[in-house]
Amino acid sequence: MTTSPGRRSSTFTRLLRHGFTDPSAAEQLLDLDALASVRSDPVLLEALGATADPDLALRGLVRIVEAGQESERQVLLDTLVTAKPLRDRLLGVLGASEALGDHLARHPRDWQALVTYESADLNPGVAEFEQGLADAVDPDSLRVAYRRCLLTLAARDVCGTTGLAQTAAELADLATATLRAALAIARTAAPEDAARCRLAVVAMGKCGGRELNYVSDVDVIFVGEARDGVDETKAMQAATRLAAHMMRICSDTTVEGTIWEVDANLRPEGRNGPLVRTLSSHLAYYQRWAKTWEFQALLKARAVAGDPELGAEYVEAVSPLVWGAADRENFVPDVQKMRRRVVDNIPADRIERELKLGPGGLRDVEFAVQLLQLVHGRSDASLHSGSTLEALRALAEGGYVGRADASQLDEAYRFLRAMEHRIQLHRLRRTHLVPEDEADLRRLGRSLGMRTDPVAELNKAWKRHASVVRRLHEKIFYRPLLDAVAQLAPGESRLSAKAAAIRLEALGYADPAAALRHLEALSSGVTRKAAIQRTLLPVLLGWFADSADPDAGLLGFRKVSDALGKTPWYLRLLRDEGAAAENLARVLSAGRLAPDLLMRAPEAVAILGDPEGLKPRTREHLEQEVLAAVGRAGDAESAVAVVRGVRRRELFRTTAADLIGSYGTEDSPAEQDHGALVDRVGSAVTDLNAATIAGALRAAVRERWGDTLPTRFAVIGMGRFGGHELSYGSDADVLFVHQPREGVSDEEAGRAANAVVGEMRRLLQLPTADPPLLIDADLRPEGRTGPMVRTLKSYEAYYRRWSLVWESQALLRAEHMAGDEELGRAFVELVDPLRYPMEGLGEDAVREIRRLKARMESERMPRGADPTLHAKLGRGGLSDVEWTVQLIQMQHGWAEPGLRTTRTREALAAACAAELIPAEEAQTLDEAWVLAARVRNAVMLVRGRPGDTFPSDARELAAVGRYLGYEPGHVGDMLDDYRRITRRARAVVEERFYGAAG
């Protein structure tokens, strides 16, 4: 076939038109003598052009023809051009599977298996596959026979003779026949072992559910029993040898390749457990030790090989355990844990190509269906199916899943599984990754019937179906719950009230009846509000169920909606601002404090939809707002009411940001720098308390004296207030200092200062809907017996003459917070020599500090409290770390400017930088301090009142765990970690504070 230079042959053009991507190479192949009799036959090019990859199909055909005997070549070619069924099947397989092309090149006569089909060949079962494997007597011949059977199966698949579900079922039946053949070979090799035991092979996973892939591990469990008169131990040893040999026959790689891995890791105790157990041993394990996921796996158990009676006994015995799993004590936390996507172990560069585990992947559909089967299958035997598609259909027919949702999921699952089949069929390799190569994507798209622009069409369809799964896989848990309380069209199936309550209970709701009442109240009616709520609730219910207290989340949402439901912006915010609804769900279901703050002024929910809304306001911004509000108010009480409202709003902003940062959202992972979280809370609460005190001070002054108080007045922050380390429930420790203005007597100035203090404290503690701010001045000179307010000179005289070492230590936290800035600076300058004494502390002072600390440990720990779990006073807690850091500050602050800070973590970092404490020890102290501070914050967020110890209530303890980053069911790990981290910190304290290292 020659053409003029520079001109393309008509064959080249026809090859392009028929879908060849390398027409030149194809033209050379057609020119081979082996194809001389058919090269010009138009039906051959038409058939090649109809395959997924015409170039691959032609190369495969040439290899088969060249590998066969000369007398057989013409028979193949003649049959190929005269028999359309063979032509479609053979070329279809060659265009879709390079691996089966390799098999046909090694075994060129196997094409004859595709020539004719009897009716049984169109729907083969286990018996037909067993017949096809009957001549296999060793691993190699079994592999050849397996590939021959797979060839006929793949031919029906790629030609569209069988659909996805039938193909998957046939693959499982072929696997069943192969396991039986492998076990027969193993028994023949060890007849004595076969005589000692009964051995049953139970298929699990996709094989058990008759929905197998082309290349997948075949999951199995082995059950063995001794034959009459045989010692059980010896029988189990014999059964184990047979099982292991059977696995090797299938899994080992020989000159004929491998079949697939046989995986027995779903057995009790996994890889660490015996390969074969008796039935009684299996049951004993499942009844005592099994986890929820193991019952989920058993849902697909099916006896497939070996002793049929023993296999049937096993399946019958475990079935009640499977369908009773939802009644188990830990079912809810296990379900919550399993519902979270486990994609962390998928490399970031592969997650978008993952068909199985990626977002919107096959695992989403399979898990959702299996979970609903476990929840409702205990009372509805129609759901007892190992097949995902059959179970999904049964769920829809029973009203457990909406019909439209089920239809969409069915379509998406079939498409994704078809993609998976075609990807694996190409090279017969176990993979769930969508290829990146353009040629591979083109072949994949064409194999699924996409011919105009295969790559673009494939990507569009894949993303569309994955999006459907991603959107529906959790909604199908919740949408039927709304149907259960809604008015549906006649004939439409719905969840019964009982079934809805069962599902809610399985999803973590402690009071399903109340939850259903809330759903009915929120979603009933024909108003626009009800319609939007029905759209929002399936998603919100999922987020609530992902928390430690779903009931509280749903109740809180109802309260907020009742309060704001008639305001148009509220529902629009939740519907249109993607983050707002999820943020609200997290806030409402994480504890009592944030919802309580929100309920007092529900309009603050707008903060959750503003991208900048969760960022804390600066002190300057807050003071400006507060002082402006005071200036507009008519009297002191109304002024401070506004001020306290601002504080409540900012507390809500801070709690919401803290919760969302700790929990994370679907689009934003949880904050990993826990120290930054603690610092943000401490700074934000300190700033808003300082602004609140500034507002109360201005209101108290204006009420009686107008714009000017007879004495200059300043508020000095002490303790955690001065250290910018306030937790949500902390009081504000302060000192009050004043300085008479020129011409004002000391007596008049003193009366004015005391009056202002009294009025400020009264105003900030008035009974209102807003949380009070308690001001504590007990750190003043002489404590509770001393005057509430002193002049600067009085402080100077007292500290010069009477000051004790503990007072110097307390002054390490002194910082101006409100009032006269110049007076505040003067006070700080006054106390600097006390808190950072020249040349450090003497030995007597160090001994006194240690004595005070030891006394505090023995006297102030609450009776009955566990010292290993008390965040403030316990071993390695806040007090331990702070006293250690403060001792370093008082000893070395005079020489190290970095130590002159009121903040614990800053001082610790400065001590480390100055090499006053090793970096490892500084890290240990910092980790313990941050953890203890987070525990205190968590307790306040969860319980709505301050506390220094972990809650005793199980649900509250779980909520603290979720805030700290622990999955459901892991509160024991949380407590163990707390004890371990604080124990290490205490060891540093013993050395650095009490020991010689100081």
PDB file of C-alpha atoms in Angstrom, residues 165 327 333 377 408 421 540 599 624 721 734 796 840 931:
ATOM      1  CA  ALA A 165     -25.177  -5.527  38.727  1.00  0.00           C
ATOM      2  CA  ASP A 327     -28.855  -2.102  70.242  1.00  0.00           C
ATOM      3  CA  PRO A 333     -20.355   6.728  69.134  1.00  0.00           C
ATOM      4  CA  GLY A 377     -32.884  -4.164  59.561  1.00  0.00           C
ATOM      5  CA  GLN A 408     -30.166   9.325  42.045  1.00  0.00           C
ATOM      6  CA  HIS A 421     -14.738  -1.922  36.342  1.00  0.00           C
ATOM      7  CA  LEU A 540     -28.181  20.572  59.884  1.00  0.00           C
ATOM      8  CA  MET A 599     -30.558  33.140  72.901  1.00  0.00           C
ATOM      9  CA  GLN A 624     -14.831  53.405  71.271  1.00  0.00           C
ATOM     10  CA  PHE A 721      -6.825  39.626  83.796  1.00  0.00           C
ATOM     11  CA  VAL A 734      -8.000  44.301  89.892  1.00  0.00           C
ATOM     12  CA  GLU A 796       4.338  53.239  97.617  1.00  0.00           C
ATOM     13  CA  GLY A 840      16.988  38.476  91.975  1.00  0.00           C
ATOM     14  CA  LEU A 931      -3.958  21.846  77.759  1.00  0.00           C
TER      15      LEU A 931
END
